[in-house]
mmCIF file of C-alpha atoms in Angstrom:
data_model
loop_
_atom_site.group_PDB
_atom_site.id
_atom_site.type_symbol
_atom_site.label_atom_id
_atom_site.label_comp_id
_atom_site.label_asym_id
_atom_site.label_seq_id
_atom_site.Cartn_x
_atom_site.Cartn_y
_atom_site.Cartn_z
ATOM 1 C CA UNK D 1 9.925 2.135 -24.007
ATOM 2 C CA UNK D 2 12.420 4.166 -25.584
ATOM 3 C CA UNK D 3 12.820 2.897 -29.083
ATOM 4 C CA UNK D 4 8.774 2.134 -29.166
ATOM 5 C CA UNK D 5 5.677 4.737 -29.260
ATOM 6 C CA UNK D 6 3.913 3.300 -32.274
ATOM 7 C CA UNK D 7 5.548 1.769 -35.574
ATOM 8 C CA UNK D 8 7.943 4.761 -36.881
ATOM 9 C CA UNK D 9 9.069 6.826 -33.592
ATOM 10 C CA UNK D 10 10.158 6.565 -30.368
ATOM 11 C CA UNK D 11 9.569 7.958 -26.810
ATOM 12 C CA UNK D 12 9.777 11.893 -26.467
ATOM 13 C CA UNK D 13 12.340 13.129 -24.516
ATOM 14 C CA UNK D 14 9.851 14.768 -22.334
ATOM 15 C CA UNK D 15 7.463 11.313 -22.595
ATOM 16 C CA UNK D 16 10.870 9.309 -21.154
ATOM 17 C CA UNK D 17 11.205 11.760 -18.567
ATOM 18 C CA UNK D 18 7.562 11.447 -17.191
ATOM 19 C CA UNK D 19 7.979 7.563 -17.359
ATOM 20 C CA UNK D 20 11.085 7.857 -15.420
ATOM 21 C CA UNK D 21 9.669 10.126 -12.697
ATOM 22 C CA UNK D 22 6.568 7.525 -12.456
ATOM 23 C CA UNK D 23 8.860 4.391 -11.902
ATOM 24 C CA UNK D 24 10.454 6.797 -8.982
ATOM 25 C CA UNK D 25 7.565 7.773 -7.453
ATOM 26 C CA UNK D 26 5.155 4.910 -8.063
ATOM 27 C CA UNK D 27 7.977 2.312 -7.408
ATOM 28 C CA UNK D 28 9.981 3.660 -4.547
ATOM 29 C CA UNK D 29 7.513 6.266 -2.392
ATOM 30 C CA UNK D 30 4.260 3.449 -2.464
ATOM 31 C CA UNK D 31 6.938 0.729 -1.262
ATOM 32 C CA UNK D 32 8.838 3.141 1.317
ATOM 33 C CA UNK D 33 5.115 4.233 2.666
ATOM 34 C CA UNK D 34 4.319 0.452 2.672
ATOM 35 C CA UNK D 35 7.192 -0.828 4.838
ATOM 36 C CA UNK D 36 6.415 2.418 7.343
ATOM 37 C CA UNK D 37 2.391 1.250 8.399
ATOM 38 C CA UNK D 38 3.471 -2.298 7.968
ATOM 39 C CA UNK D 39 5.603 -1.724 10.983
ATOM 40 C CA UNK D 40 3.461 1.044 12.684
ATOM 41 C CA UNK D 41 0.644 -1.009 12.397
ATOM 42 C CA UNK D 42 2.257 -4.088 13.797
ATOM 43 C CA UNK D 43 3.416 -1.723 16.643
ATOM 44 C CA UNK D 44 -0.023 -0.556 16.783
ATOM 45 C CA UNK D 45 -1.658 -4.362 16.795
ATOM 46 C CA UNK D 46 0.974 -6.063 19.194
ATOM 47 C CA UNK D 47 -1.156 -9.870 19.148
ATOM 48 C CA UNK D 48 -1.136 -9.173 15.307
ATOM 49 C CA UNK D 49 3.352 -8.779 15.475
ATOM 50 C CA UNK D 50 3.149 -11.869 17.646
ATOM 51 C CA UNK D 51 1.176 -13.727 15.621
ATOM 52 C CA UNK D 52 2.879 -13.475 12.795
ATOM 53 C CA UNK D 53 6.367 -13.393 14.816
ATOM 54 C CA UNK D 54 4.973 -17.295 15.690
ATOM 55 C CA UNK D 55 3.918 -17.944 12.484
ATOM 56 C CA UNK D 56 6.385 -16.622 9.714
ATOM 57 C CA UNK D 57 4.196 -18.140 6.993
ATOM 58 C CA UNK D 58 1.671 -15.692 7.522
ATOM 59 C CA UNK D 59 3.883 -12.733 6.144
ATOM 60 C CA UNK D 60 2.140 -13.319 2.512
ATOM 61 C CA UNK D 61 -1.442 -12.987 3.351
ATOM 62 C CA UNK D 62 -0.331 -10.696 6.118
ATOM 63 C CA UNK D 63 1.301 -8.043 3.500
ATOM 64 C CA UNK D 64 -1.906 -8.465 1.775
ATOM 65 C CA UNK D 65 -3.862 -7.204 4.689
ATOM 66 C CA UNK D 66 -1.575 -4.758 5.519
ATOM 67 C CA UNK D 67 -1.834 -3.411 1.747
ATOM 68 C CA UNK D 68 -5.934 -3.480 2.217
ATOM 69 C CA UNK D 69 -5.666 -1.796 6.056
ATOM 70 C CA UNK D 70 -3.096 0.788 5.488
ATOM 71 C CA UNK D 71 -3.040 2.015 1.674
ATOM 72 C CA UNK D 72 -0.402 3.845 0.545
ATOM 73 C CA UNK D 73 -2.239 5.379 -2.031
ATOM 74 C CA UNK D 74 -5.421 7.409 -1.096
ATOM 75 C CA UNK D 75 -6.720 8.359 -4.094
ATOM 76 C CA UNK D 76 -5.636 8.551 -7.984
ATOM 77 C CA UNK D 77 -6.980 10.468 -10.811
ATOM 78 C CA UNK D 78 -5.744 9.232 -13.799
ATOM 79 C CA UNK D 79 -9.398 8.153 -14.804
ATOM 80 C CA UNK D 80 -11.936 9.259 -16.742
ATOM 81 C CA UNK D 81 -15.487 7.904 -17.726
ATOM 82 C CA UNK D 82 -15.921 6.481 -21.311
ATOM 83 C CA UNK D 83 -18.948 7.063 -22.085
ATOM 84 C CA UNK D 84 -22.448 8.459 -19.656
ATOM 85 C CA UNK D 85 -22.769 6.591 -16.565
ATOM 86 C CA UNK D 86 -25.278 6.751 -13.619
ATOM 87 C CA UNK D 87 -23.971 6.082 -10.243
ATOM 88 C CA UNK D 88 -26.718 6.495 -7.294
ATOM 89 C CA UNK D 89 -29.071 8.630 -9.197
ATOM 90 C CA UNK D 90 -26.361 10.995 -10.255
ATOM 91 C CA UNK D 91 -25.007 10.906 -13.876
ATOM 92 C CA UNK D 92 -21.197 11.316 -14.494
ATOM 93 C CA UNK D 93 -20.904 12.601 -18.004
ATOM 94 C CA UNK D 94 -18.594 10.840 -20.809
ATOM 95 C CA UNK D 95 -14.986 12.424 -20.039
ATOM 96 C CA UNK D 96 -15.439 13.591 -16.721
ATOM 97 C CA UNK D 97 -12.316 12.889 -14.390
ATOM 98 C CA UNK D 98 -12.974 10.142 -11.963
ATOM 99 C CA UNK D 99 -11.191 10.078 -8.729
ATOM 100 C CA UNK D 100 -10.888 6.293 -7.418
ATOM 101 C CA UNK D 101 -10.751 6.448 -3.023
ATOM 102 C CA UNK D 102 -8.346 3.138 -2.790
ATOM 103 C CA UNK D 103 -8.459 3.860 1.050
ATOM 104 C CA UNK D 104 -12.329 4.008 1.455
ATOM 105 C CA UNK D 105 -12.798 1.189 -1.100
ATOM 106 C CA UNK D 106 -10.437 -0.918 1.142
ATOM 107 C CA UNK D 107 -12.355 -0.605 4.266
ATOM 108 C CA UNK D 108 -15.650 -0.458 2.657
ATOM 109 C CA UNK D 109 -18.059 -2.768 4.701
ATOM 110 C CA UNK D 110 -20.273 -4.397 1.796
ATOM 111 C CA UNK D 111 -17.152 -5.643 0.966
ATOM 112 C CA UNK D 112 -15.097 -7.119 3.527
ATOM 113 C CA UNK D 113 -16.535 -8.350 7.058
ATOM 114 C CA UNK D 114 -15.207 -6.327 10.231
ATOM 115 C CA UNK D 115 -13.278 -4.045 7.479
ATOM 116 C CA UNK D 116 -11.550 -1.939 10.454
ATOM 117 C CA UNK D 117 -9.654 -4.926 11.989
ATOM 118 C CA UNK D 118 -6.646 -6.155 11.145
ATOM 119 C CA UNK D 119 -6.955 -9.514 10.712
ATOM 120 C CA UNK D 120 -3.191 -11.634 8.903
ATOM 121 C CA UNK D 121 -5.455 -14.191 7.866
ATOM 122 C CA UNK D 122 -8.181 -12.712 5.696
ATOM 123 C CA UNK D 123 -9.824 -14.740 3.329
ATOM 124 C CA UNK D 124 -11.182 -13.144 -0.132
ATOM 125 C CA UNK D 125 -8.705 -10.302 0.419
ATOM 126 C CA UNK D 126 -9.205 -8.429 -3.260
ATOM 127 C CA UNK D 127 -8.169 -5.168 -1.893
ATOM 128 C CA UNK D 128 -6.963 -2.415 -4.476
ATOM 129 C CA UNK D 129 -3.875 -1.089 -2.573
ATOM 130 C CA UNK D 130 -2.118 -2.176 -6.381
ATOM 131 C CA UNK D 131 -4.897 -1.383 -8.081
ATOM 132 C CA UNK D 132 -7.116 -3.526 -10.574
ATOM 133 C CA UNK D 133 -7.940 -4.651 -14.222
ATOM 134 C CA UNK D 134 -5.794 -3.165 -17.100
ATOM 135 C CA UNK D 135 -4.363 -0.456 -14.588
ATOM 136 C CA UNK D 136 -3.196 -2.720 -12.061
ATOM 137 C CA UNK D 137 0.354 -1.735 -10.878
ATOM 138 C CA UNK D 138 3.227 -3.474 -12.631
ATOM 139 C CA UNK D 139 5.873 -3.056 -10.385
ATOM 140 C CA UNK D 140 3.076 -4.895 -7.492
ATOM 141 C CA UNK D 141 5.527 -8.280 -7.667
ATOM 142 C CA UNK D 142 8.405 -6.273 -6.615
ATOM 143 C CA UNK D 143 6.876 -4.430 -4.369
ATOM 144 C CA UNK D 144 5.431 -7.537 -2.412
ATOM 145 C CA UNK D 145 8.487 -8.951 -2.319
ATOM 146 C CA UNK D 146 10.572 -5.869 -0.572
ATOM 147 C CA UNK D 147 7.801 -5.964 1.955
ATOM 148 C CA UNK D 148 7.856 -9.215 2.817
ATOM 149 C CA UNK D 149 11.214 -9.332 3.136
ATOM 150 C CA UNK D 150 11.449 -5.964 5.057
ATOM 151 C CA UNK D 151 9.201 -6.832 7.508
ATOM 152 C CA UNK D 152 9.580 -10.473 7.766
ATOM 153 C CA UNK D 153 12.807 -9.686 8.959
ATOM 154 C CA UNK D 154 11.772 -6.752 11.194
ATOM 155 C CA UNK D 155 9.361 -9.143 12.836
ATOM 156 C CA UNK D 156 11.737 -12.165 13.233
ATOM 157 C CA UNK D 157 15.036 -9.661 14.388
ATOM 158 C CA UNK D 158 13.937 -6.654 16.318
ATOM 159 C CA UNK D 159 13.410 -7.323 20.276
ATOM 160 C CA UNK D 160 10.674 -5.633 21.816
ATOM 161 C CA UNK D 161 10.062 -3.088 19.116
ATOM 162 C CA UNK D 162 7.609 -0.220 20.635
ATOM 163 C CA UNK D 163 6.806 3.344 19.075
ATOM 164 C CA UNK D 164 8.464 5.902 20.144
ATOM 165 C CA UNK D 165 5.811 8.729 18.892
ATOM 166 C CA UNK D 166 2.262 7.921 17.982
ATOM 167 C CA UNK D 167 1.140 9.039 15.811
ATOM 168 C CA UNK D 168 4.070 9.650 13.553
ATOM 169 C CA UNK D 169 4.310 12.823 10.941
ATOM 170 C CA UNK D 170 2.962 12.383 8.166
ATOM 171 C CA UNK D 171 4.098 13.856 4.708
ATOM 172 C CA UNK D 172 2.180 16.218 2.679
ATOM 173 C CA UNK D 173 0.569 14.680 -0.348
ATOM 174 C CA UNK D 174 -2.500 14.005 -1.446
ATOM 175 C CA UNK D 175 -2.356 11.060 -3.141
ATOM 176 C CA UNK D 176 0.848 9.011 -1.782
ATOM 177 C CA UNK D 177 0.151 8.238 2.060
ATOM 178 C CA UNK D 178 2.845 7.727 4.296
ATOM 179 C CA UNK D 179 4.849 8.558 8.069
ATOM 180 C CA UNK D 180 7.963 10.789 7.176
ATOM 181 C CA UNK D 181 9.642 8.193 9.659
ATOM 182 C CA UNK D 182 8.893 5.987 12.346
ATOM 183 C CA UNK D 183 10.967 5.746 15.589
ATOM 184 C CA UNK D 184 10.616 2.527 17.350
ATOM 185 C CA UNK D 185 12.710 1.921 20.530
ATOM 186 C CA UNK D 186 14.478 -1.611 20.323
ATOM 187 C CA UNK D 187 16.101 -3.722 22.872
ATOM 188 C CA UNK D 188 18.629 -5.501 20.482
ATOM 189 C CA UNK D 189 18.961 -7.244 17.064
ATOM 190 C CA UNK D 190 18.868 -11.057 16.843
ATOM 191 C CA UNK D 191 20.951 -12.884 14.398
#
């Protein structure tokens, strides 16, 4: 990124900073929100936390649900249309900004069956808590990896995990969702 911005320059100063700032925000905050309602909606769902405390293989298509159930990011606005489209009788003219609801589209009920459960096992799960198509999220492989591993081992460690305050505080931000912090009450820490 630095030495490349077309055949003969390279990045801005100010171009390098913006990038850096998104890898901080869009890679660290979305991840950090992630782990937070993975675990307060496990607290929230106890069968679900048992479930998968039985079954550690479901952690994959578990993260997956919890990605669809819980998005970290609510909205983004980055878009605009391309050319004239209609939508529902209403035209959005060429240009206009286009704000994309990941949250509503991941609990949208044409979409997926019984959208407000939680369910670890969810088949067809094309939710777009990463986003899709040529602005899918980059850093999504890392990301579902640090959950996994975050809450796999929350699930298979932590004895008799329970919420302290529910619901937790939530930062203000419009676009990245997440609990400033979650206290859970523990018992112990297995090996």
């Amino acid at each position: 990124m630095v030495n490349e911005d077309g055949p003969e320059t390279g990045m801005s100063k100010g171009v390098l900073v913006s990038n850096a700032l998104l890898l901080i925000f869009a890679g660290h905050e979305t991840t950090v929100n992630l782990i937070a309602h993975s675990v307060l909606t496990l607290l929230r769902h106890p069968d679900a936390l048992e479930k998968l405390r039985r079954r550690p293989e479901l952690i994959v298509p578990g993260v997956e649900e919890l990605l669809r159930f819980e998005s970290s990011v609510q909205f983004w606005h980055t878009r605009s249309a391309v050319e004239d489209i209609e939508i529902a009788g209403t035209t959005i003219p060429k240009g206009a900004p286009i704000f994309l609801a990941y949250g509503s589209a991941n609990r949208d009920p044409k979409r997926f069956a019984n959208p407000d459960e939680l369910d670890l096992e969810r088949r067809d799960n094309q939710h777009l808590g990463f986003s899709q198509g040529i602005h899918f999220c980059f850093g999504a492989p890392l990301a579902r990896l640090e959950v996994q591993v975050a809450v796999g081992e929350f699930v298979r460690r932590v004895e008799n995990p329970r919420l302290v305050e529910d619901p937790p505080p939530y930062r203000h931000n419009q676009i990245f969702r997440g609990p400033r912090h979650v206290l859970v009450d523990i018992d112990g820490i297995r090996d």
